[in-house]
GROMACS .gro file of C-alpha atoms in nm:
model
  247
    1MET     CA    1   4.942   1.873   0.192
    2LYS     CA    2   5.070   1.979   0.547
    3ALA     CA    3   4.836   1.904   0.830
    4THR     CA    4   5.033   1.953   1.201
    5PRO     CA    5   5.096   1.576   1.371
    6GLN     CA    6   4.812   1.669   1.595
    7ALA     CA    7   4.595   1.747   1.355
    8GLN     CA    8   4.733   1.431   1.134
    9ALA     CA    9   4.662   1.236   1.489
   10ALA     CA   10   4.372   1.372   1.523
   11LEU     CA   11   4.185   1.151   1.215
   12LEU     CA   12   4.324   0.853   1.444
   13GLU     CA   13   4.017   0.959   1.680
   14LEU     CA   14   3.782   1.059   1.339
   15ALA     CA   15   3.840   0.701   1.138
   16ALA     CA   16   3.757   0.509   1.452
   17CYS     CA   17   3.425   0.737   1.572
   18ASP     CA   18   3.305   0.687   1.185
   19THR     CA   19   3.388   0.305   1.208
   20GLU     CA   20   3.163   0.286   1.529
   21LEU     CA   21   2.887   0.490   1.339
   22ASP     CA   22   2.878   0.292   1.109
   23ARG     CA   23   2.894   0.001   1.282
   24ILE     CA   24   2.588   0.118   1.479
   25ALA     CA   25   2.464   0.215   1.195
   26HIS     CA   26   2.503  -0.158   1.007
   27ARG     CA   27   2.345  -0.285   1.362
   28LEU     CA   28   2.027  -0.122   1.350
   29ALA     CA   29   1.988  -0.170   0.937
   30THR     CA   30   1.996  -0.544   1.147
   31LEU     CA   31   1.809  -0.533   1.451
   32PRO     CA   32   1.702  -0.931   1.487
   33GLU     CA   33   1.405  -0.760   1.709
   34GLN     CA   34   1.303  -0.545   1.355
   35GLN     CA   35   1.354  -0.910   1.140
   36ARG     CA   36   1.138  -1.052   1.440
   37CYS     CA   37   0.846  -0.732   1.427
   38ARG     CA   38   0.840  -0.868   1.004
   39ASP     CA   39   0.846  -1.211   1.080
   40LEU     CA   40   0.559  -1.179   1.327
   41GLU     CA   41   0.382  -0.894   1.089
   42GLY     CA   42   0.372  -1.148   0.780
   43GLN     CA   43   0.242  -1.421   0.996
   44ALA     CA   44  -0.097  -1.214   1.135
   45GLU     CA   45  -0.145  -1.064   0.752
   46THR     CA   46  -0.185  -1.468   0.661
   47ALA     CA   47  -0.358  -1.510   0.976
   48ALA     CA   48  -0.607  -1.241   0.895
   49GLU     CA   49  -0.627  -1.415   0.635
   50ARG     CA   50  -0.694  -1.743   0.730
   51VAL     CA   51  -0.951  -1.535   0.949
   52VAL     CA   52  -1.102  -1.417   0.655
   53ARG     CA   53  -1.100  -1.765   0.389
   54ALA     CA   54  -1.299  -1.953   0.693
   55ASN     CA   55  -1.597  -1.640   0.776
   56THR     CA   56  -1.658  -1.646   0.382
   57ARG     CA   57  -1.654  -2.075   0.411
   58VAL     CA   58  -1.886  -1.970   0.737
   59THR     CA   59  -2.134  -1.778   0.508
   60ASP     CA   60  -2.140  -1.969   0.205
   61LEU     CA   61  -2.198  -2.329   0.420
   62GLU     CA   62  -2.485  -2.116   0.592
   63ARG     CA   63  -2.621  -2.003   0.291
   64ALA     CA   64  -2.602  -2.419   0.153
   65VAL     CA   65  -2.738  -2.489   0.496
   66ARG     CA   66  -3.036  -2.249   0.450
   67LYS     CA   67  -3.051  -2.394   0.131
   68ALA     CA   68  -3.091  -2.755   0.206
   69GLU     CA   69  -3.392  -2.711   0.507
   70ALA     CA   70  -3.612  -2.537   0.235
   71GLU     CA   71  -3.590  -2.771  -0.068
   72VAL     CA   72  -3.670  -3.074   0.278
   73GLU     CA   73  -3.926  -2.804   0.403
   74LYS     CA   74  -4.122  -2.767   0.035
   75VAL     CA   75  -4.064  -3.179  -0.027
   76ARG     CA   76  -4.223  -3.205   0.355
   77ALA     CA   77  -4.470  -3.011   0.247
   78ARG     CA   78  -4.632  -3.150  -0.086
   79ALA     CA   79  -4.540  -3.446   0.121
   80GLN     CA   80  -4.781  -3.406   0.376
   81ARG     CA   81  -5.053  -3.265   0.132
   82ASP     CA   82  -5.050  -3.627  -0.082
   83ALA     CA   83  -5.082  -3.789   0.237
   84THR     CA   84  -5.372  -3.590   0.340
   85LEU     CA   85  -5.549  -3.551  -0.038
   86LEU     CA   86  -5.476  -3.967   0.009
   87ASN     CA   87  -5.682  -4.042   0.339
   88SER     CA   88  -5.956  -3.768   0.266
   89GLY     CA   89  -6.087  -3.982   0.053
   90GLN     CA   90  -6.159  -3.804  -0.199
   91ILE     CA   91  -5.975  -3.984  -0.424
   92VAL     CA   92  -6.171  -4.333  -0.470
   93ALA     CA   93  -6.033  -4.441  -0.848
   94THR     CA   94  -5.779  -4.734  -0.784
   95LYS     CA   95  -5.434  -4.573  -1.071
   96GLN     CA   96  -5.529  -4.215  -0.871
   97LEU     CA   97  -5.480  -4.359  -0.577
   98THR     CA   98  -5.213  -4.558  -0.709
   99ASP     CA   99  -4.990  -4.327  -0.906
  100LEU     CA  100  -5.038  -4.101  -0.478
  101GLU     CA  101  -4.911  -4.319  -0.320
  102HIS     CA  102  -4.634  -4.422  -0.527
  103GLU     CA  103  -4.578  -4.012  -0.537
  104ILE     CA  104  -4.533  -4.014  -0.143
  105ALA     CA  105  -4.327  -4.319  -0.105
  106THR     CA  106  -4.063  -4.091  -0.396
  107LEU     CA  107  -4.084  -3.742  -0.168
  108GLY     CA  108  -4.049  -3.984   0.151
  109ARG     CA  109  -3.737  -4.078  -0.029
  110ARG     CA  110  -3.638  -3.771  -0.096
  111GLN     CA  111  -3.671  -3.551   0.172
  112ALA     CA  112  -3.474  -3.860   0.354
  113GLU     CA  113  -3.198  -3.790   0.073
  114LEU     CA  114  -3.223  -3.406   0.125
  115GLU     CA  115  -3.175  -3.429   0.501
  116ASP     CA  116  -2.891  -3.643   0.528
  117ALA     CA  117  -2.769  -3.359   0.279
  118GLU     CA  118  -2.815  -3.114   0.512
  119LEU     CA  119  -2.716  -3.260   0.764
  120GLU     CA  120  -2.370  -3.335   0.569
  121VAL     CA  121  -2.379  -2.951   0.475
  122LEU     CA  122  -2.472  -2.913   0.925
  123GLU     CA  123  -2.149  -3.097   1.035
  124LEU     CA  124  -1.939  -2.887   0.764
  125LEU     CA  125  -2.134  -2.566   0.864
  126GLU     CA  126  -1.993  -2.708   1.218
  127GLU     CA  127  -1.571  -2.773   1.126
  128ALA     CA  128  -1.645  -2.444   0.923
  129GLN     CA  129  -1.734  -2.203   1.247
  130ALA     CA  130  -1.489  -2.389   1.452
  131GLU     CA  131  -1.166  -2.274   1.182
  132VAL     CA  132  -1.312  -1.957   1.329
  133GLY     CA  133  -1.271  -1.998   1.614
  134ALA     CA  134  -0.937  -2.173   1.558
  135ALA     CA  135  -0.795  -1.908   1.332
  136GLU     CA  136  -0.890  -1.620   1.556
  137VAL     CA  137  -0.729  -1.734   1.821
  138ALA     CA  138  -0.395  -1.811   1.651
  139GLN     CA  139  -0.428  -1.433   1.490
  140GLN     CA  140  -0.471  -1.222   1.891
  141GLN     CA  141  -0.157  -1.432   1.954
  142LEU     CA  142   0.046  -1.379   1.699
  143ARG     CA  143  -0.107  -0.953   1.793
  144ASP     CA  144   0.041  -1.111   2.099
  145SER     CA  145   0.364  -1.187   1.998
  146LEU     CA  146   0.376  -0.855   1.777
  147VAL     CA  147   0.312  -0.621   2.035
  148VAL     CA  148   0.533  -0.759   2.266
  149ALA     CA  149   0.841  -0.790   1.986
  150GLN     CA  150   0.762  -0.422   1.895
  151GLN     CA  151   0.785  -0.303   2.179
  152ASP     CA  152   1.128  -0.549   2.235
  153ALA     CA  153   1.303  -0.363   1.861
  154ALA     CA  154   1.172  -0.022   1.980
  155THR     CA  155   1.421  -0.057   2.326
  156ALA     CA  156   1.660  -0.214   2.103
  157THR     CA  157   1.668   0.081   1.893
  158ALA     CA  158   1.674   0.318   2.197
  159ALA     CA  159   2.003   0.147   2.335
  160ALA     CA  160   2.194   0.212   1.952
  161LYS     CA  161   2.039   0.498   1.914
  162ALA     CA  162   2.147   0.676   2.272
  163GLU     CA  163   2.489   0.474   2.172
  164GLN     CA  164   2.526   0.640   1.823
  165GLU     CA  165   2.423   1.015   1.925
  166GLN     CA  166   2.726   0.958   2.223
  167TRP     CA  167   3.044   0.860   1.937
  168GLN     CA  168   2.834   1.134   1.671
  169GLN     CA  169   2.857   1.425   1.975
  170ARG     CA  170   3.233   1.245   2.078
  171ARG     CA  171   3.382   1.267   1.643
  172ASP     CA  172   3.206   1.657   1.603
  173GLY     CA  173   3.479   1.718   1.910
  174VAL     CA  174   3.710   1.539   1.671
  175LEU     CA  175   3.614   1.804   1.445
  176SER     CA  176   3.764   2.103   1.559
  177GLY     CA  177   4.043   1.970   1.531
  178ILE     CA  178   4.137   1.903   1.179
  179PRO     CA  179   4.176   2.135   0.913
  180ALA     CA  180   3.967   2.204   0.645
  181ASP     CA  181   4.133   2.089   0.358
  182LEU     CA  182   4.288   1.765   0.619
  183LEU     CA  183   3.880   1.640   0.652
  184ASP     CA  184   3.793   1.712   0.291
  185LEU     CA  185   4.121   1.494   0.207
  186TYR     CA  186   3.986   1.226   0.452
  187GLN     CA  187   3.586   1.245   0.344
  188LYS     CA  188   3.687   1.266   0.010
  189ILE     CA  189   3.925   0.872   0.039
  190ARG     CA  190   3.621   0.752   0.260
  191ARG     CA  191   3.327   0.777  -0.023
  192ASP     CA  192   3.605   0.678  -0.242
  193THR     CA  193   3.717   0.366  -0.100
  194GLY     CA  194   3.337   0.340   0.099
  195GLY     CA  195   3.602   0.208   0.449
  196ASN     CA  196   3.826   0.385   0.690
  197ALA     CA  197   3.990   0.682   0.513
  198ALA     CA  198   4.351   0.710   0.764
  199GLY     CA  199   4.550   0.477   1.063
  200LEU     CA  200   4.830   0.445   1.228
  201VAL     CA  201   5.160   0.315   0.949
  202ARG     CA  202   5.293   0.031   1.273
  203TYR     CA  203   5.621  -0.100   1.190
  204GLY     CA  204   5.630  -0.082   0.821
  205ARG     CA  205   5.269  -0.137   0.809
  206CYS     CA  206   4.968  -0.020   0.730
  207GLU     CA  207   4.714  -0.063   0.990
  208VAL     CA  208   4.398   0.038   0.771
  209CYS     CA  209   4.493  -0.207   0.509
  210GLN     CA  210   4.757  -0.472   0.653
  211MET     CA  211   4.958  -0.403   0.345
  212GLU     CA  212   5.362  -0.440   0.416
  213LEU     CA  213   5.491  -0.081   0.338
  214ALA     CA  214   5.763  -0.213   0.048
  215THR     CA  215   6.149  -0.084   0.163
  216ALA     CA  216   6.124   0.225  -0.071
  217ASP     CA  217   5.783   0.268   0.041
  218LEU     CA  218   5.880   0.325   0.390
  219SER     CA  219   6.189   0.525   0.323
  220GLU     CA  220   5.983   0.855   0.205
  221VAL     CA  221   5.791   0.879   0.524
  222ARG     CA  222   6.066   0.784   0.680
  223ALA     CA  223   6.265   1.047   0.531
  224ALA     CA  224   5.911   1.254   0.543
  225PRO     CA  225   5.876   1.629   0.721
  226ALA     CA  226   5.650   1.525   1.009
  227ASP     CA  227   5.378   1.790   0.863
  228GLU     CA  228   5.348   1.620   0.512
  229VAL     CA  229   5.081   1.419   0.563
  230VAL     CA  230   5.172   1.069   0.350
  231ARG     CA  231   4.914   0.835   0.221
  232CYS     CA  232   4.936   0.409   0.188
  233PRO     CA  233   5.084   0.358  -0.159
  234GLU     CA  234   4.871   0.046  -0.150
  235CYS     CA  235   4.444   0.139  -0.017
  236ARG     CA  236   4.560   0.531  -0.049
  237SER     CA  237   4.491   0.630   0.320
  238ILE     CA  238   4.605   0.891   0.495
  239MET     CA  239   4.856   0.707   0.725
  240VAL     CA  240   4.925   0.858   1.092
  241ARG     CA  241   5.291   0.882   1.235
  242THR     CA  242   5.329   0.854   1.598
  243GLU     CA  243   5.559   0.792   1.845
  244GLU     CA  244   5.390   0.434   1.804
  245SER     CA  245   5.510   0.403   1.469
  246GLY     CA  246   5.826   0.297   1.547
  247LEU     CA  247   5.954   0.449   1.239
   0.00000   0.00000   0.00000
């Protein structure tokens, strides 16, 4: 392939632009500010789940408290009825009086047990309510941190994209000095290798792969006309010859 030395030299600028654009694209994909946002989003999701679980526990315990209160009230009401009956003088038979007194005593013990159980549930409810408060505070703190992180990520992204745009404009300006066939070759090499497709040959070394050229290969490069596009025998990139090449 033939191309003027000026067109080949333009490949060096193009390669520099592509290298920077690749670097910026990688930076955009791996911004620590974006990773911080993802981490906080995961933590915020976990915090939200904790709030839901805590509220569910409160609801369950509130239901348990109401049930315990109802059971205590039921036993208390029955004990009061028995006491009223006992004190009314309507029952005179000794066995009936004894049975009634025994039932009142049993109901008293049962009421005490139920009240202790109710107290335990009330304590658990208080703990659960405190847990809800703590979970909601933690959730809000994470939300606030996420807002700040998102702002930082937006700033970092905007800065990287502004730099990307500058390099893209610079690249677009370089393209006008490169013939279509030479550009096609450069882009094909770039696609095939996934890396740089053109570099300077300097004092017998390919600056793309840093390989020292063999004596025979170097002789061929020296003998090639200035408008001949030469390629590295190792990495197949285009080797650009300039006054810096030391050939």
